[in-house]
mmCIF file of C-alpha atoms and ligand atoms in Angstrom:
data_model
loop_
_atom_site.group_PDB
_atom_site.id
_atom_site.type_symbol
_atom_site.label_atom_id
_atom_site.label_comp_id
_atom_site.label_asym_id
_atom_site.label_seq_id
_atom_site.Cartn_x
_atom_site.Cartn_y
_atom_site.Cartn_z
ATOM 1 C CA MET A 28 -12.845 -0.896 -13.424
ATOM 2 C CA ARG A 29 -10.992 -0.096 -10.231
ATOM 3 C CA PRO A 30 -8.761 -2.810 -8.815
ATOM 4 C CA ASP A 31 -9.630 -4.054 -5.371
ATOM 5 C CA THR A 32 -6.586 -2.703 -3.552
ATOM 6 C CA PRO A 33 -6.044 -4.194 -0.124
ATOM 7 C CA ALA A 34 -6.767 -2.048 2.918
ATOM 8 C CA GLU A 35 -3.944 -1.036 5.241
ATOM 9 C CA ASN A 36 -5.358 -2.929 8.177
ATOM 10 C CA VAL A 37 -5.982 -6.383 6.831
ATOM 11 C CA ASP A 38 -6.976 -9.071 9.324
ATOM 12 C CA HIS A 39 -4.185 -11.395 8.209
ATOM 13 C CA THR A 40 -5.414 -14.409 10.146
ATOM 14 C CA ALA A 41 -8.889 -14.130 8.627
ATOM 15 C CA GLU A 42 -7.445 -13.591 5.133
ATOM 16 C CA ALA A 43 -5.275 -16.689 5.514
ATOM 17 C CA ALA A 44 -8.337 -18.716 6.489
ATOM 18 C CA ARG A 45 -10.288 -17.321 3.523
ATOM 19 C CA LEU A 46 -7.473 -18.208 1.118
ATOM 20 C CA GLU A 47 -7.281 -21.723 2.525
ATOM 21 C CA ARG A 48 -11.032 -22.108 1.928
ATOM 22 C CA THR A 49 -10.621 -20.790 -1.614
ATOM 23 C CA ALA A 50 -7.836 -23.341 -2.140
ATOM 24 C CA GLY A 51 -10.406 -26.006 -1.301
ATOM 25 C CA LEU A 52 -12.658 -24.665 -4.083
ATOM 26 C CA TYR A 53 -9.872 -24.436 -6.661
ATOM 27 C CA PRO A 54 -7.445 -27.280 -5.929
ATOM 28 C CA GLU A 55 -5.639 -26.645 -9.236
ATOM 29 C CA ASP A 56 -4.592 -23.226 -7.886
ATOM 30 C CA ALA A 57 -3.808 -24.378 -4.337
ATOM 31 C CA GLU A 58 -0.109 -23.588 -4.633
ATOM 32 C CA ALA A 59 -0.605 -19.875 -5.334
ATOM 33 C CA LEU A 60 -3.423 -19.577 -2.805
ATOM 34 C CA LEU A 61 -1.629 -21.348 0.036
ATOM 35 C CA LEU A 62 1.598 -19.390 -0.547
ATOM 36 C CA GLN A 63 -0.409 -16.222 -0.127
ATOM 37 C CA ALA A 64 -2.149 -17.632 2.931
ATOM 38 C CA ALA A 65 1.291 -18.373 4.413
ATOM 39 C CA ALA A 66 2.427 -14.805 3.643
ATOM 40 C CA HIS A 67 -0.594 -13.539 5.582
ATOM 41 C CA LEU A 68 0.255 -15.823 8.508
ATOM 42 C CA GLU A 69 3.826 -14.469 8.493
ATOM 43 C CA LEU A 70 2.445 -10.934 8.513
ATOM 44 C CA ALA A 71 0.172 -11.922 11.405
ATOM 45 C CA GLY A 72 3.278 -13.091 13.283
ATOM 46 C CA ASP A 73 2.101 -16.709 13.362
ATOM 47 C CA ARG A 74 5.289 -18.202 11.918
ATOM 48 C CA PRO A 75 4.695 -21.784 13.091
ATOM 49 C CA ALA A 76 1.347 -21.795 11.252
ATOM 50 C CA ALA A 77 3.091 -20.485 8.118
ATOM 51 C CA THR A 78 5.654 -23.293 8.399
ATOM 52 C CA ALA A 79 2.802 -25.789 8.648
ATOM 53 C CA LEU A 80 1.372 -24.459 5.354
ATOM 54 C CA TYR A 81 4.757 -24.632 3.608
ATOM 55 C CA ASP A 82 5.099 -28.215 4.862
ATOM 56 C CA ARG A 83 1.621 -29.030 3.618
ATOM 57 C CA LEU A 84 2.607 -27.798 0.135
ATOM 58 C CA LEU A 85 5.923 -29.640 0.234
ATOM 59 C CA SER A 86 4.223 -32.882 1.253
ATOM 60 C CA SER A 87 2.935 -33.081 -2.327
ATOM 61 C CA GLU A 88 6.133 -31.668 -3.786
ATOM 62 C CA SER A 89 5.918 -33.473 -7.144
ATOM 63 C CA SER A 90 2.748 -31.546 -7.994
ATOM 64 C CA LEU A 91 4.238 -28.105 -7.237
ATOM 65 C CA ASP A 92 5.110 -25.634 -10.005
ATOM 66 C CA ASN A 93 7.879 -24.097 -7.961
ATOM 67 C CA PRO A 94 9.030 -26.293 -5.057
ATOM 68 C CA SER A 95 12.259 -24.295 -4.677
ATOM 69 C CA LEU A 96 10.350 -21.104 -3.991
ATOM 70 C CA VAL A 97 8.241 -22.854 -1.346
ATOM 71 C CA ARG A 98 11.422 -24.195 0.279
ATOM 72 C CA ALA A 99 13.089 -20.764 0.187
ATOM 73 C CA LEU A 100 10.063 -19.115 1.800
ATOM 74 C CA LYS A 101 9.996 -21.850 4.423
ATOM 75 C CA ALA A 102 13.699 -21.332 5.196
ATOM 76 C CA SER A 103 13.293 -17.577 5.410
ATOM 77 C CA ASN A 104 10.338 -17.978 7.769
ATOM 78 C CA LEU A 105 12.083 -20.595 9.940
ATOM 79 C CA TRP A 106 15.142 -18.385 10.398
ATOM 80 C CA GLU A 107 12.905 -15.585 11.662
ATOM 81 C CA TYR A 108 11.857 -17.591 14.703
ATOM 82 C CA GLY A 109 15.034 -19.253 15.769
ATOM 83 C CA HIS A 110 15.395 -22.260 13.461
ATOM 84 C CA GLU A 111 18.685 -21.136 11.969
ATOM 85 C CA ALA A 112 20.288 -24.556 11.404
ATOM 86 C CA GLU A 113 17.267 -25.912 9.553
ATOM 87 C CA ALA A 114 17.019 -22.724 7.482
ATOM 88 C CA ARG A 115 20.685 -22.934 6.478
ATOM 89 C CA ALA A 116 20.324 -26.576 5.475
ATOM 90 C CA ILE A 117 17.327 -25.748 3.255
ATOM 91 C CA ILE A 118 19.171 -22.848 1.624
ATOM 92 C CA ASP A 119 22.196 -25.082 0.913
ATOM 93 C CA GLY A 120 19.785 -27.552 -0.705
ATOM 94 C CA ILE A 121 18.279 -24.851 -2.922
ATOM 95 C CA ARG A 122 21.719 -23.719 -4.088
ATOM 96 C CA THR A 123 22.594 -27.313 -4.942
ATOM 97 C CA ALA A 124 19.312 -27.810 -6.802
ATOM 98 C CA SER A 125 19.956 -24.708 -8.994
ATOM 99 C CA PRO A 126 16.306 -23.807 -9.644
ATOM 100 C CA ARG A 127 15.394 -21.905 -12.824
ATOM 101 C CA ASP A 128 13.170 -19.548 -10.830
ATOM 102 C CA PRO A 129 14.763 -16.232 -9.807
ATOM 103 C CA ALA A 130 12.433 -15.697 -6.826
ATOM 104 C CA ALA A 131 13.786 -18.769 -5.003
ATOM 105 C CA TRP A 132 17.348 -17.425 -5.361
ATOM 106 C CA VAL A 133 16.317 -13.962 -4.218
ATOM 107 C CA ILE A 134 14.438 -15.188 -1.134
ATOM 108 C CA ALA A 135 17.321 -17.493 -0.144
ATOM 109 C CA ALA A 136 19.975 -14.787 -0.651
ATOM 110 C CA GLU A 137 17.928 -12.189 1.219
ATOM 111 C CA ALA A 138 17.450 -14.569 4.156
ATOM 112 C CA LEU A 139 21.251 -14.784 4.397
ATOM 113 C CA GLU A 140 21.623 -11.034 3.899
ATOM 114 C CA SER A 141 19.108 -10.125 6.571
ATOM 115 C CA HIS A 142 21.077 -12.242 9.050
ATOM 116 C CA ASP A 143 24.315 -10.424 8.100
ATOM 117 C CA GLU A 144 25.754 -13.300 6.070
ATOM 118 C CA LEU A 145 26.868 -10.930 3.325
ATOM 119 C CA GLU A 146 29.471 -13.199 1.711
ATOM 120 C CA ALA A 147 27.062 -16.110 1.495
ATOM 121 C CA ALA A 148 24.309 -13.789 0.248
ATOM 122 C CA HIS A 149 26.661 -12.496 -2.445
ATOM 123 C CA GLU A 150 27.547 -16.031 -3.549
ATOM 124 C CA THR A 151 23.878 -16.983 -3.682
ATOM 125 C CA PHE A 152 22.839 -13.940 -5.729
ATOM 126 C CA THR A 153 25.792 -14.556 -8.062
ATOM 127 C CA GLU A 154 25.024 -18.248 -8.559
ATOM 128 C CA GLY A 155 21.448 -17.339 -9.455
ATOM 129 C CA ALA A 156 22.563 -14.625 -11.858
ATOM 130 C CA ARG A 157 25.101 -16.913 -13.529
ATOM 131 C CA LEU A 158 22.462 -19.583 -14.015
ATOM 132 C CA LEU A 159 19.660 -17.324 -15.253
ATOM 133 C CA LEU A 160 21.402 -14.409 -16.956
ATOM 134 C CA THR A 161 24.366 -15.851 -18.819
ATOM 135 C CA ASP A 162 23.900 -14.904 -22.503
ATOM 136 C CA VAL A 163 20.493 -13.339 -21.836
ATOM 137 C CA PRO A 164 20.340 -10.047 -23.784
ATOM 138 C CA GLU A 165 17.223 -8.631 -22.073
ATOM 139 C CA PRO A 166 16.822 -9.816 -18.460
ATOM 140 C CA PRO A 167 13.142 -10.573 -17.703
ATOM 141 C CA TYR A 168 11.497 -8.446 -15.004
ATOM 142 C CA SER A 169 11.440 -11.442 -12.699
ATOM 143 C CA THR A 170 15.253 -11.435 -12.633
ATOM 144 C CA HIS A 171 15.645 -7.740 -11.762
ATOM 145 C CA PRO A 172 15.480 -8.324 -7.969
ATOM 146 C CA LEU A 173 18.372 -10.775 -8.394
ATOM 147 C CA LEU A 174 20.509 -8.065 -10.007
ATOM 148 C CA PHE A 175 19.412 -5.336 -7.592
ATOM 149 C CA GLY A 176 19.987 -7.522 -4.528
ATOM 150 C CA ARG A 177 23.405 -8.553 -5.803
ATOM 151 C CA HIS A 178 24.269 -4.901 -6.460
ATOM 152 C CA ARG A 179 23.196 -3.990 -2.906
ATOM 153 C CA VAL A 180 25.251 -6.721 -1.244
ATOM 154 C CA ARG A 181 28.311 -5.969 -3.385
ATOM 155 C CA ARG A 182 28.125 -2.300 -2.434
ATOM 156 C CA MET A 183 27.955 -3.249 1.227
ATOM 157 C CA LEU A 184 30.964 -5.529 0.728
ATOM 158 C CA GLY A 185 32.833 -2.670 -0.969
ATOM 159 C CA VAL A 186 33.380 -4.638 -4.196
ATOM 160 C CA SER A 187 33.780 -2.619 -7.397
ATOM 161 C CA HIS A 188 31.210 -2.822 -10.186
ATOM 162 C CA ASP A 189 31.125 -5.632 -12.712
ATOM 163 C CA ASP A 190 28.960 -5.966 -15.839
ATOM 164 C CA TRP A 191 25.940 -7.195 -13.917
ATOM 165 C CA ASP A 192 26.156 -4.207 -11.568
ATOM 166 C CA THR A 193 26.236 -1.889 -14.571
ATOM 167 C CA LEU A 194 23.228 -3.721 -15.960
ATOM 168 C CA ALA A 195 21.445 -3.375 -12.601
ATOM 169 C CA ASP A 196 22.086 0.378 -12.686
ATOM 170 C CA ALA A 197 20.673 0.598 -16.218
ATOM 171 C CA LEU A 198 17.557 -1.411 -15.337
ATOM 172 C CA HIS A 199 16.786 0.510 -12.172
ATOM 173 C CA THR A 200 14.434 3.288 -13.181
ATOM 174 C CA SER A 201 13.441 5.023 -9.964
ATOM 175 C CA ALA A 202 14.418 8.596 -9.107
ATOM 176 C CA ILE A 203 17.205 7.531 -6.737
ATOM 177 C CA THR A 204 19.980 5.593 -8.480
ATOM 178 C CA LEU A 205 21.029 2.229 -7.165
ATOM 179 C CA ASP A 206 24.501 3.595 -6.463
ATOM 180 C CA GLU A 207 23.098 6.283 -4.243
ATOM 181 C CA LEU A 208 20.703 3.839 -2.614
ATOM 182 C CA HIS A 209 23.400 1.250 -1.985
ATOM 183 C CA ASP A 210 26.319 3.592 -1.310
ATOM 184 C CA PRO A 211 28.410 1.741 1.290
ATOM 185 C CA LYS A 212 30.041 4.999 2.384
ATOM 186 C CA ARG A 213 26.639 6.120 3.549
ATOM 187 C CA VAL A 214 26.459 2.943 5.579
ATOM 188 C CA TRP A 215 29.932 2.094 6.792
ATOM 189 C CA ALA A 216 31.916 5.342 6.737
ATOM 190 C CA LEU A 217 29.605 6.795 9.319
ATOM 191 C CA GLY A 218 30.247 4.175 11.962
ATOM 192 C CA SER A 219 32.682 6.094 14.109
ATOM 193 C CA ASP A 220 31.396 9.641 14.070
ATOM 194 C CA ASN A 221 27.666 9.357 13.598
ATOM 195 C CA PRO A 222 26.022 6.205 14.913
ATOM 196 C CA ALA A 223 22.528 7.665 14.594
ATOM 197 C CA GLU A 224 22.989 8.257 10.888
ATOM 198 C CA LEU A 225 24.488 4.800 10.489
ATOM 199 C CA LYS A 226 21.485 3.315 12.160
ATOM 200 C CA ALA A 227 19.142 5.275 9.911
ATOM 201 C CA GLU A 228 20.970 4.010 6.825
ATOM 202 C CA ILE A 229 20.745 0.427 7.942
ATOM 203 C CA VAL A 230 17.055 0.843 8.639
ATOM 204 C CA ARG A 231 16.618 2.285 5.155
ATOM 205 C CA LEU A 232 18.459 -0.606 3.503
ATOM 206 C CA ARG A 233 16.457 -3.081 5.539
ATOM 207 C CA ALA A 234 13.261 -1.330 4.421
ATOM 208 C CA GLU A 235 14.349 -1.666 0.813
ATOM 209 C CA LEU A 236 14.968 -5.344 1.389
ATOM 210 C CA GLY A 237 11.508 -5.608 2.900
ATOM 211 C CA THR A 238 9.997 -3.957 -0.168
ATOM 212 C CA TYR A 239 11.484 -6.552 -2.503
ATOM 213 C CA ARG A 240 10.432 -9.353 -0.211
ATOM 214 C CA GLU A 241 6.946 -7.879 -0.092
ATOM 215 C CA ALA A 242 6.740 -7.496 -3.856
ATOM 216 C CA LEU A 243 7.569 -11.164 -4.254
ATOM 217 C CA SER A 244 5.172 -12.481 -1.672
ATOM 218 C CA ARG A 245 2.653 -9.661 -1.503
ATOM 219 C CA PRO A 246 -0.577 -11.269 -0.393
ATOM 220 C CA PHE A 247 -2.505 -9.887 -3.351
ATOM 221 C CA PRO A 248 -0.980 -8.782 -6.626
ATOM 222 C CA VAL A 249 -2.912 -5.673 -7.612
ATOM 223 C CA ALA A 250 -4.666 -6.888 -10.733
ATOM 224 C CA VAL A 251 -7.065 -5.156 -13.091
ATOM 225 C CA LEU A 252 -9.833 -7.142 -14.744
ATOM 226 C CA HIS A 253 -9.742 -7.495 -18.521
ATOM 227 C CA TRP A 254 -12.571 -8.883 -20.645
ATOM 228 C CA PRO A 255 -11.647 -10.069 -24.152
ATOM 229 C CA ALA A 256 -14.048 -8.606 -26.760
ATOM 230 C CA ASP A 257 -16.196 -11.722 -27.211
ATOM 231 C CA GLU A 258 -16.440 -12.298 -23.453
ATOM 232 C CA LEU A 259 -17.444 -8.690 -22.829
ATOM 233 C CA ALA A 260 -20.154 -8.891 -25.501
ATOM 234 C CA GLU A 261 -21.502 -12.082 -23.944
ATOM 235 C CA LEU A 262 -21.339 -10.609 -20.439
ATOM 236 C CA LEU A 263 -23.286 -7.468 -21.369
ATOM 237 C CA GLU A 264 -25.876 -9.443 -23.293
ATOM 238 C CA ALA A 265 -26.501 -11.688 -20.291
ATOM 239 C CA TYR A 266 -26.280 -8.909 -17.669
ATOM 240 C CA PRO A 267 -27.238 -5.605 -19.348
ATOM 241 C CA SER A 268 -27.007 -3.710 -16.044
ATOM 242 C CA LEU A 269 -23.205 -4.098 -16.230
ATOM 243 C CA SER A 270 -23.180 -1.819 -19.289
ATOM 244 C CA ALA A 271 -22.837 1.058 -16.836
ATOM 245 C CA GLU A 272 -19.321 -0.263 -16.074
ATOM 246 C CA TYR A 273 -18.251 -0.753 -19.679
ATOM 247 C CA SER A 274 -19.255 1.755 -22.345
ATOM 248 C CA SER A 275 -17.316 0.021 -25.135
ATOM 249 C CA HIS A 276 -14.591 -2.591 -25.464
ATOM 250 C CA GLU A 277 -12.140 -0.026 -26.791
ATOM 251 C CA GLN A 278 -12.811 2.244 -23.825
ATOM 252 C CA HIS A 279 -12.516 -0.744 -21.480
ATOM 253 C CA LEU A 280 -9.000 -1.459 -22.786
ATOM 254 C CA ALA A 281 -7.962 2.193 -22.532
ATOM 255 C CA THR A 282 -9.249 2.340 -18.952
ATOM 256 C CA ILE A 283 -7.223 -0.734 -17.972
ATOM 257 C CA GLU A 284 -3.996 0.793 -19.266
ATOM 258 C CA ALA A 285 -4.762 4.162 -17.641
ATOM 259 C CA SER A 286 -5.549 2.554 -14.254
ATOM 260 C CA LEU A 287 -2.340 0.554 -14.291
ATOM 261 C CA ARG A 288 -0.239 3.585 -15.211
ATOM 262 C CA GLU A 289 -1.823 5.543 -12.397
ATOM 263 C CA LEU A 290 -1.104 2.760 -9.906
ATOM 264 C CA ALA A 291 2.479 2.436 -11.171
ATOM 265 C CA SER A 292 3.089 6.165 -10.869
ATOM 266 C CA SER A 293 1.824 6.082 -7.287
ATOM 267 C CA GLY A 294 4.471 3.462 -6.530
ATOM 268 C CA THR A 295 2.250 0.378 -6.316
ATOM 269 C CA PRO A 296 4.422 -2.692 -6.956
ATOM 270 C CA ASN A 297 3.410 -6.046 -8.392
ATOM 271 C CA LEU A 298 0.780 -4.979 -10.913
ATOM 272 C CA GLY A 299 -1.020 -7.337 -13.212
ATOM 273 C CA ILE A 300 -3.965 -8.065 -15.458
ATOM 274 C CA VAL A 301 -6.414 -10.930 -15.074
ATOM 275 C CA SER A 302 -8.679 -12.015 -17.929
ATOM 276 C CA GLY A 303 -12.271 -12.849 -17.184
ATOM 277 C CA THR A 304 -14.577 -15.342 -18.841
ATOM 278 C CA VAL A 305 -18.342 -15.385 -18.412
ATOM 279 C CA PRO A 306 -18.569 -18.998 -17.165
ATOM 280 C CA SER A 307 -15.832 -18.516 -14.557
ATOM 281 C CA TYR A 308 -17.413 -15.219 -13.449
ATOM 282 C CA GLU A 309 -20.802 -16.909 -13.079
ATOM 283 C CA ALA A 310 -19.209 -19.708 -11.052
ATOM 284 C CA PHE A 311 -17.540 -17.123 -8.848
ATOM 285 C CA ALA A 312 -20.833 -15.274 -8.300
ATOM 286 C CA ALA A 313 -22.503 -18.568 -7.358
ATOM 287 C CA SER A 314 -19.726 -19.393 -4.877
ATOM 288 C CA GLU A 315 -20.286 -15.972 -3.283
ATOM 289 C CA GLY A 316 -24.044 -16.539 -3.168
ATOM 290 C CA SER A 317 -24.554 -13.467 -5.340
ATOM 291 C CA SER A 318 -25.805 -12.467 -8.789
ATOM 292 C CA PRO A 319 -23.371 -11.843 -11.666
ATOM 293 C CA ALA A 320 -25.336 -8.647 -12.362
ATOM 294 C CA ASP A 321 -23.960 -7.116 -9.157
ATOM 295 C CA PRO A 322 -21.108 -4.798 -10.252
ATOM 296 C CA THR A 323 -19.489 -4.875 -6.807
ATOM 297 C CA LEU A 324 -18.566 -8.494 -7.530
ATOM 298 C CA LEU A 325 -16.242 -7.473 -10.379
ATOM 299 C CA PRO A 326 -13.285 -6.289 -8.263
ATOM 300 C CA GLN A 327 -13.667 -9.303 -5.960
ATOM 301 C CA TYR A 328 -13.610 -11.557 -9.010
ATOM 302 C CA ALA A 329 -10.388 -9.870 -10.175
ATOM 303 C CA THR A 330 -8.793 -10.251 -6.743
ATOM 304 C CA THR A 331 -9.732 -13.915 -6.557
ATOM 305 C CA LEU A 332 -8.314 -14.614 -10.020
ATOM 306 C CA ALA A 333 -5.104 -12.864 -8.979
ATOM 307 C CA ALA A 334 -4.923 -14.838 -5.727
ATOM 308 C CA ARG A 335 -5.289 -17.995 -7.811
ATOM 309 C CA GLY A 336 -2.108 -17.039 -9.626
ATOM 310 C CA ARG A 337 -3.847 -15.976 -12.848
ATOM 311 C CA ALA A 338 -2.435 -12.458 -13.116
ATOM 312 C CA VAL A 339 -0.164 -11.601 -16.034
ATOM 313 C CA ALA A 340 2.477 -9.070 -15.021
ATOM 314 C CA TRP A 341 2.123 -5.522 -16.295
ATOM 315 C CA PRO A 342 3.831 -3.770 -18.059
ATOM 316 C CA PRO A 343 4.785 -6.406 -20.647
ATOM 317 C CA GLN A 344 8.451 -7.200 -21.123
ATOM 318 C CA LYS A 345 10.229 -4.993 -23.684
ATOM 319 C CA GLY A 346 9.438 -6.247 -27.203
ATOM 320 C CA ALA A 347 6.544 -8.436 -26.034
ATOM 321 C CA VAL A 348 3.059 -8.309 -27.549
ATOM 322 C CA CYS A 349 0.397 -6.142 -25.953
ATOM 323 C CA TRP A 350 -1.710 -7.541 -23.109
ATOM 324 C CA CYS A 351 -4.899 -6.630 -25.019
ATOM 325 C CA GLY A 352 -4.569 -9.553 -27.433
ATOM 326 C CA SER A 353 -4.133 -7.443 -30.592
ATOM 327 C CA GLY A 354 -0.904 -9.284 -31.392
ATOM 328 C CA ASN A 355 0.920 -5.969 -31.846
ATOM 329 C CA PRO A 356 3.993 -5.026 -29.794
ATOM 330 C CA TYR A 357 2.991 -3.332 -26.523
ATOM 331 C CA GLU A 358 5.111 -0.266 -27.377
ATOM 332 C CA THR A 359 3.046 0.484 -30.496
ATOM 333 C CA CYS A 360 -0.318 -0.632 -29.019
ATOM 334 C CA HIS A 361 -1.551 0.267 -25.523
ATOM 335 C CA GLY A 362 2.010 1.037 -24.434
ATOM 336 C CA THR A 363 2.308 4.159 -26.577
ATOM 337 C CA PRO A 364 3.495 7.081 -24.434
ATOM 338 C CA ALA A 365 0.509 9.365 -25.193
ATOM 339 C CA PRO A 366 -2.490 8.811 -22.924
ATOM 340 C CA LEU A 367 -5.316 6.957 -24.647
ATOM 341 C CA ASP A 368 -8.576 8.773 -24.207
HETATM 342 ZN ZN1 ZN B 562 25.774 0.728 -9.448
HETATM 343 ZN ZN1 ZN B 563 -3.019 -3.270 -26.907
#
């Protein structure tokens, strides 16, 4: 099963409209769908329309899972088109509210950082880290951007490492170390003798910032479709033509893990798994005016589940059980280093 990866040239305005329609079909998932619609509108450059969507979500704030994240995204968007005072006021409100969600802290701190408010960005990252990482032995993946962003800002401020910076270095697994990536000498020491190189470094740091921002609000998490054993059996009994896609349940599980590893090794961020059920797949096919027997619907079904906020992040957190439902730790199940053939 190949995930339905988004094309380079997405019509963001059309995608936003499609997501808004889908939100009408699945009101229980409206928050995830409308946040993604707003991200598309931002990418389309229609920031006022994105603000209108954030306001629409915030008008029913009590029903939101993560109102602080919506407010942070709204502030970040507002600041991008000249509404600095309003953005600052919202960010101050988020800091006061002390949300338990790392993404709200990261978006707020990065909004400050991208407008050169490094001290305030540092304070915001630190407040978030203190709240979410005090006495936490294994920081969840969702908190890594908090540590990496804090590390970046502290390097730019020329502050020496503390324990959280050391932790950030240990958690960062890409080929380039965080210290190399965030080396302030590469940024600031160049100022006098090589402005071109300085400029290039700033562009690179900004790009890194953009990558984190994109990973958090990426319009579509790249999700692979997983059928639990009983659902797969039911699916193939009802629609035998789909057997061409799935030779066995065991092979299906191995293919999921292999696809995700391939995507991860090619640098695709924000990977996940969505679990299908036959009734929800049939309902999806009906809403598309198509037959469940059509295999081309499968990736669209996965994408729609992901857009509805149903994706479970992959890989699982260290020590967590495997995504396949075996109940065994991921490291000794589908997470074993050897490829599963
Ligand atoms: Zn470091
Ligand atoms: Zn497994």
